[in-house]
Amino acid sequence: MKLFIDTADLDEIREANDMGILDGVTTNPSLVKDEGNVDFHEHVFTICETVDGDVSAEVTATTVDGMIEEAHRLHQVHENVVVKIPLTQDGIKALRALDAEGIETNCTLCFSPTQATLAAKAGADYISPFIGRIDDLSSDGVGLIEEIVQIYDNYDFDTEVLAASIRHPTHVKRAALAGADVATMPFETLLALLDHPLTDRGLERFLADWEAYKDARKAEAGLA
Ligand code: E4P
């Protein structure tokens, strides 16, 4: 399973990348807005130069022609850019056209298996089901991942399932068990994947015992 970070914050991206386990980055217009007064294309370029992996950057046009034009511009920014296209009727047409040109795409804002099926048929490289936002409506976000994985397996679609809108480690675990190809998550969720109180307590005890062992050795050698 590939792990992506869902942010446009360069400090977070660098720190996650330094861990050596990062496979890519996803951004969206809201995350770019959070970075303040940055030039969008320059910022995307910097992210691409920071991480060796796919970097999703989203179009904001809503017409086929507008999306394709923005996709061309984003594609020129860096070879690692994957163009994010919203799951609308125009988006499906744009995905089809971009696939024919060999431009990589991530179809975003997916909330149903039938949407995911159309995105795959249109040649999307990634489909992004937003599982946290589905859970927010008291529905089952990971259940959607399971259904999409099943449909893609049934028909050998190549589109990779990218579990998005992840809120906590259980989402990551359940997406992995469901067979998602990728999970993208905020930096704090990535760090939370590491957390376990028994690890902290166990390490504390090992280190205390190691100090006691060294003291005992010194005492026996008459050095205490
Ligand atoms: C995915 O690519 C989206 O940027 C993201 O996961 C949305 O997450 P949110 O629902 O927490 O905004």
CSV table of C-alpha atoms and ligand atoms in Angstrom, one decimal:
chain,number,residue,atom,x,y,z
A,1,MET,CA,0.0,0.0,0.0
A,2,LYS,CA,1.3,3.4,-0.9
A,3,LEU,CA,1.2,6.2,1.7
A,4,PHE,CA,0.6,9.8,0.5
A,5,ILE,CA,0.4,12.9,2.6
A,6,ASP,CA,-2.7,15.2,2.1
A,7,THR,CA,-1.3,18.7,2.5
A,8,ALA,CA,0.4,21.6,0.7
A,9,ASP,CA,2.5,22.5,3.8
A,10,LEU,CA,6.1,22.2,2.8
A,11,ASP,CA,7.4,21.7,6.3
A,12,GLU,CA,5.0,18.8,6.8
A,13,ILE,CA,5.9,17.3,3.4
A,14,ARG,CA,9.6,17.6,4.2
A,15,GLU,CA,9.3,16.0,7.6
A,16,ALA,CA,7.1,13.1,6.3
A,17,ASN,CA,9.5,12.6,3.4
A,18,ASP,CA,12.5,12.4,5.8
A,19,MET,CA,10.9,9.3,7.3
A,20,GLY,CA,11.6,7.5,4.1
A,21,ILE,CA,8.1,6.0,3.8
A,22,LEU,CA,6.3,8.7,1.7
A,23,ASP,CA,5.1,7.7,-1.7
A,24,GLY,CA,3.4,10.9,-2.8
A,25,VAL,CA,1.4,14.0,-2.0
A,26,THR,CA,-2.2,15.0,-2.6
A,27,THR,CA,-3.3,18.6,-2.6
A,28,ASN,CA,-6.6,20.4,-3.3
A,29,PRO,CA,-7.7,24.0,-3.6
A,30,SER,CA,-8.6,24.3,0.1
A,31,LEU,CA,-5.1,23.0,1.2
A,32,VAL,CA,-3.4,25.5,-1.2
A,33,LYS,CA,-5.5,28.3,0.2
A,34,ASP,CA,-4.2,27.4,3.7
A,35,GLU,CA,-0.6,28.2,2.5
A,36,GLY,CA,-1.5,31.9,2.0
A,37,ASN,CA,0.1,34.0,-0.7
A,38,VAL,CA,2.0,31.4,-2.7
A,39,ASP,CA,2.2,31.0,-6.5
A,40,PHE,CA,0.2,27.8,-7.2
A,41,HIS,CA,2.4,26.4,-10.0
A,42,GLU,CA,5.7,27.3,-8.3
A,43,HIS,CA,4.4,25.7,-5.1
A,44,VAL,CA,3.4,22.5,-6.9
A,45,PHE,CA,6.9,22.5,-8.5
A,46,THR,CA,8.6,22.8,-5.1
A,47,ILE,CA,6.5,19.9,-3.7
A,48,CYS,CA,7.4,17.8,-6.7
A,49,GLU,CA,11.1,18.5,-6.2
A,50,THR,CA,10.8,17.5,-2.5
A,51,VAL,CA,9.1,14.1,-2.9
A,52,ASP,CA,10.0,11.4,-5.3
A,53,GLY,CA,6.5,10.3,-6.1
A,54,ASP,CA,3.1,11.3,-7.6
A,55,VAL,CA,1.9,14.8,-6.6
A,56,SER,CA,-1.8,15.5,-7.2
A,57,ALA,CA,-2.7,19.1,-8.1
A,58,GLU,CA,-6.3,20.0,-8.8
A,59,VAL,CA,-7.9,21.9,-11.7
A,60,THR,CA,-10.5,24.6,-10.7
A,61,ALA,CA,-12.2,25.0,-14.1
A,62,THR,CA,-15.6,23.2,-14.4
A,63,THR,CA,-15.9,22.9,-18.2
A,64,VAL,CA,-14.2,20.2,-20.3
A,65,ASP,CA,-12.1,22.7,-22.2
A,66,GLY,CA,-11.2,24.7,-19.1
A,67,MET,CA,-10.1,21.5,-17.2
A,68,ILE,CA,-8.0,20.3,-20.2
A,69,GLU,CA,-6.3,23.7,-20.5
A,70,GLU,CA,-5.5,23.8,-16.8
A,71,ALA,CA,-4.3,20.1,-16.9
A,72,HIS,CA,-1.9,20.9,-19.8
A,73,ARG,CA,-0.4,23.8,-17.7
A,74,LEU,CA,-0.1,21.6,-14.6
A,75,HIS,CA,1.4,18.8,-16.6
A,76,GLN,CA,4.1,21.2,-17.8
A,77,VAL,CA,5.1,22.1,-14.2
A,78,HIS,CA,6.7,18.7,-13.4
A,79,GLU,CA,6.7,15.2,-14.7
A,80,ASN,CA,5.4,13.9,-11.3
A,81,VAL,CA,2.2,16.0,-11.4
A,82,VAL,CA,-1.0,14.0,-11.5
A,83,VAL,CA,-3.9,16.2,-12.5
A,84,LYS,CA,-6.9,16.1,-10.2
A,85,ILE,CA,-10.2,16.2,-12.0
A,86,PRO,CA,-13.6,16.4,-10.2
A,87,LEU,CA,-16.2,13.6,-10.8
A,88,THR,CA,-18.7,15.5,-13.0
A,89,GLN,CA,-19.9,14.9,-16.5
A,90,ASP,CA,-17.4,17.4,-17.9
A,91,GLY,CA,-14.8,15.8,-15.6
A,92,ILE,CA,-15.4,12.4,-17.2
A,93,LYS,CA,-14.9,13.9,-20.7
A,94,ALA,CA,-11.8,15.6,-19.6
A,95,LEU,CA,-10.4,12.3,-18.1
A,96,ARG,CA,-11.0,10.5,-21.3
A,97,ALA,CA,-9.2,13.2,-23.3
A,98,LEU,CA,-6.3,13.4,-20.9
A,99,ASP,CA,-5.9,9.7,-20.9
A,100,ALA,CA,-5.7,9.7,-24.7
A,101,GLU,CA,-2.8,12.3,-24.3
A,102,GLY,CA,-1.0,10.2,-21.7
A,103,ILE,CA,-1.5,12.8,-18.9
A,104,GLU,CA,-1.9,11.1,-15.5
A,105,THR,CA,-5.1,11.9,-13.6
A,106,ASN,CA,-6.6,11.5,-10.2
A,107,CYS,CA,-10.4,11.6,-10.2
A,108,THR,CA,-11.5,13.4,-7.1
A,109,LEU,CA,-14.7,13.9,-5.0
A,110,CYS,CA,-15.9,10.3,-5.4
A,111,PHE,CA,-18.8,9.2,-3.2
A,112,SER,CA,-20.3,6.2,-4.9
A,113,PRO,CA,-19.3,3.0,-6.7
A,114,THR,CA,-21.1,4.0,-9.9
A,115,GLN,CA,-19.1,7.2,-10.0
A,116,ALA,CA,-15.9,5.2,-9.5
A,117,THR,CA,-16.9,2.9,-12.4
A,118,LEU,CA,-17.4,5.8,-14.8
A,119,ALA,CA,-14.0,7.3,-13.7
A,120,ALA,CA,-12.3,3.9,-14.4
A,121,LYS,CA,-14.0,3.6,-17.8
A,122,ALA,CA,-12.8,7.1,-18.6
A,123,GLY,CA,-9.2,6.1,-17.9
A,124,ALA,CA,-8.5,7.8,-14.6
A,125,ASP,CA,-5.2,6.6,-13.1
A,126,TYR,CA,-6.5,7.1,-9.5
A,127,ILE,CA,-10.0,7.3,-8.0
A,128,SER,CA,-10.3,9.2,-4.7
A,129,PRO,CA,-13.2,8.1,-2.6
A,130,PHE,CA,-13.6,10.6,0.4
A,131,ILE,CA,-14.2,8.2,3.2
A,132,GLY,CA,-14.2,10.7,6.1
A,133,ARG,CA,-16.8,12.9,4.5
A,134,ILE,CA,-19.0,9.8,4.0
A,135,ASP,CA,-18.6,8.8,7.7
A,136,ASP,CA,-19.6,12.4,8.6
A,137,LEU,CA,-23.0,11.7,7.1
A,138,SER,CA,-23.3,8.6,9.3
A,139,SER,CA,-22.6,6.3,6.4
A,140,ASP,CA,-19.7,3.8,5.8
A,141,GLY,CA,-16.7,5.3,4.0
A,142,VAL,CA,-14.6,2.2,4.1
A,143,GLY,CA,-17.6,0.2,2.8
A,144,LEU,CA,-17.3,2.3,-0.4
A,145,ILE,CA,-13.6,1.4,-0.7
A,146,GLU,CA,-14.6,-2.3,-0.4
A,147,GLU,CA,-17.2,-2.0,-3.2
A,148,ILE,CA,-14.9,-0.1,-5.6
A,149,VAL,CA,-12.1,-2.6,-5.0
A,150,GLN,CA,-14.5,-5.4,-5.8
A,151,ILE,CA,-15.8,-3.8,-8.9
A,152,TYR,CA,-12.3,-2.9,-10.2
A,153,ASP,CA,-11.2,-6.5,-9.5
A,154,ASN,CA,-14.3,-7.9,-11.3
A,155,TYR,CA,-13.5,-6.1,-14.5
A,156,ASP,CA,-9.7,-5.7,-14.3
A,157,PHE,CA,-9.7,-1.9,-14.3
A,158,ASP,CA,-6.2,-0.5,-13.9
A,159,THR,CA,-7.4,2.6,-11.9
A,160,GLU,CA,-5.8,2.7,-8.5
A,161,VAL,CA,-8.0,3.2,-5.5
A,162,LEU,CA,-6.8,6.1,-3.4
A,163,ALA,CA,-8.5,6.3,0.0
A,164,ALA,CA,-8.9,10.0,0.7
A,165,SER,CA,-10.4,12.2,3.5
A,166,ILE,CA,-8.8,9.9,6.0
A,167,ARG,CA,-9.2,11.1,9.6
A,168,HIS,CA,-7.5,8.5,11.9
A,169,PRO,CA,-5.4,5.3,11.9
A,170,THR,CA,-8.4,3.0,11.9
A,171,HIS,CA,-9.4,4.5,8.5
A,172,VAL,CA,-5.9,3.6,7.3
A,173,LYS,CA,-6.1,0.0,8.7
A,174,ARG,CA,-9.5,-0.6,7.3
A,175,ALA,CA,-8.6,0.9,3.9
A,176,ALA,CA,-5.6,-1.4,3.8
A,177,LEU,CA,-7.7,-4.5,4.7
A,178,ALA,CA,-10.2,-3.5,2.0
A,179,GLY,CA,-7.4,-3.5,-0.6
A,180,ALA,CA,-7.0,0.2,-1.3
A,181,ASP,CA,-3.9,0.8,-3.4
A,182,VAL,CA,-3.1,4.2,-1.6
A,183,ALA,CA,-4.1,6.0,1.5
A,184,THR,CA,-3.7,9.8,1.7
A,185,MET,CA,-3.8,11.4,5.1
A,186,PRO,CA,-3.0,14.6,7.0
A,187,PHE,CA,0.5,14.8,8.6
A,188,GLU,CA,-0.9,14.3,12.1
A,189,THR,CA,-2.7,11.1,11.0
A,190,LEU,CA,0.6,9.8,9.5
A,191,LEU,CA,2.3,10.4,12.8
A,192,ALA,CA,-0.6,8.8,14.7
A,193,LEU,CA,0.1,5.6,12.8
A,194,LEU,CA,3.1,5.2,15.0
A,195,ASP,CA,1.4,5.8,18.3
A,196,HIS,CA,1.0,3.1,20.9
A,197,PRO,CA,1.2,3.6,24.7
A,198,LEU,CA,2.6,0.1,25.2
A,199,THR,CA,5.5,1.0,22.8
A,200,ASP,CA,6.2,4.1,24.9
A,201,ARG,CA,5.9,2.3,28.2
A,202,GLY,CA,7.9,-0.7,27.0
A,203,LEU,CA,10.8,1.6,25.7
A,204,GLU,CA,10.8,3.5,29.0
A,205,ARG,CA,11.1,0.2,31.0
A,206,PHE,CA,13.9,-1.1,28.7
A,207,LEU,CA,15.9,2.1,29.0
A,208,ALA,CA,15.5,2.1,32.8
A,209,ASP,CA,16.5,-1.5,33.0
A,210,TRP,CA,19.5,-0.8,30.8
A,211,GLU,CA,20.7,2.0,33.1
A,212,ALA,CA,20.3,-0.4,36.1
A,213,TYR,CA,22.3,-3.1,34.3
A,214,LYS,CA,25.1,-0.6,33.5
A,215,ASP,CA,25.1,0.6,37.1
A,216,ALA,CA,25.3,-3.0,38.4
A,217,ARG,CA,28.2,-3.7,36.0
A,218,LYS,CA,30.1,-0.7,37.2
A,219,ALA,CA,29.5,-1.6,40.8
A,220,GLU,CA,30.8,-5.1,40.3
A,221,ALA,CA,33.9,-3.7,38.6
A,222,GLY,CA,34.4,-1.5,41.7
A,223,LEU,CA,33.9,1.7,39.6
A,224,ALA,CA,30.7,2.9,41.4
B,1,E4P,C1,-7.9,14.1,-1.2
B,1,E4P,O1,-7.2,14.1,-2.1
B,1,E4P,C2,-8.5,15.3,-0.6
B,1,E4P,O2,-7.5,16.3,-0.7
B,1,E4P,C3,-8.7,15.1,0.9
B,1,E4P,O3,-8.4,13.8,1.4
B,1,E4P,C4,-10.0,15.6,1.5
B,1,E4P,O4,-10.0,15.4,2.9
B,1,E4P,P1,-11.0,16.2,3.8
B,1,E4P,O5,-12.3,15.6,3.7
B,1,E4P,O6,-10.4,16.0,5.2
B,1,E4P,O7,-11.0,17.6,3.4
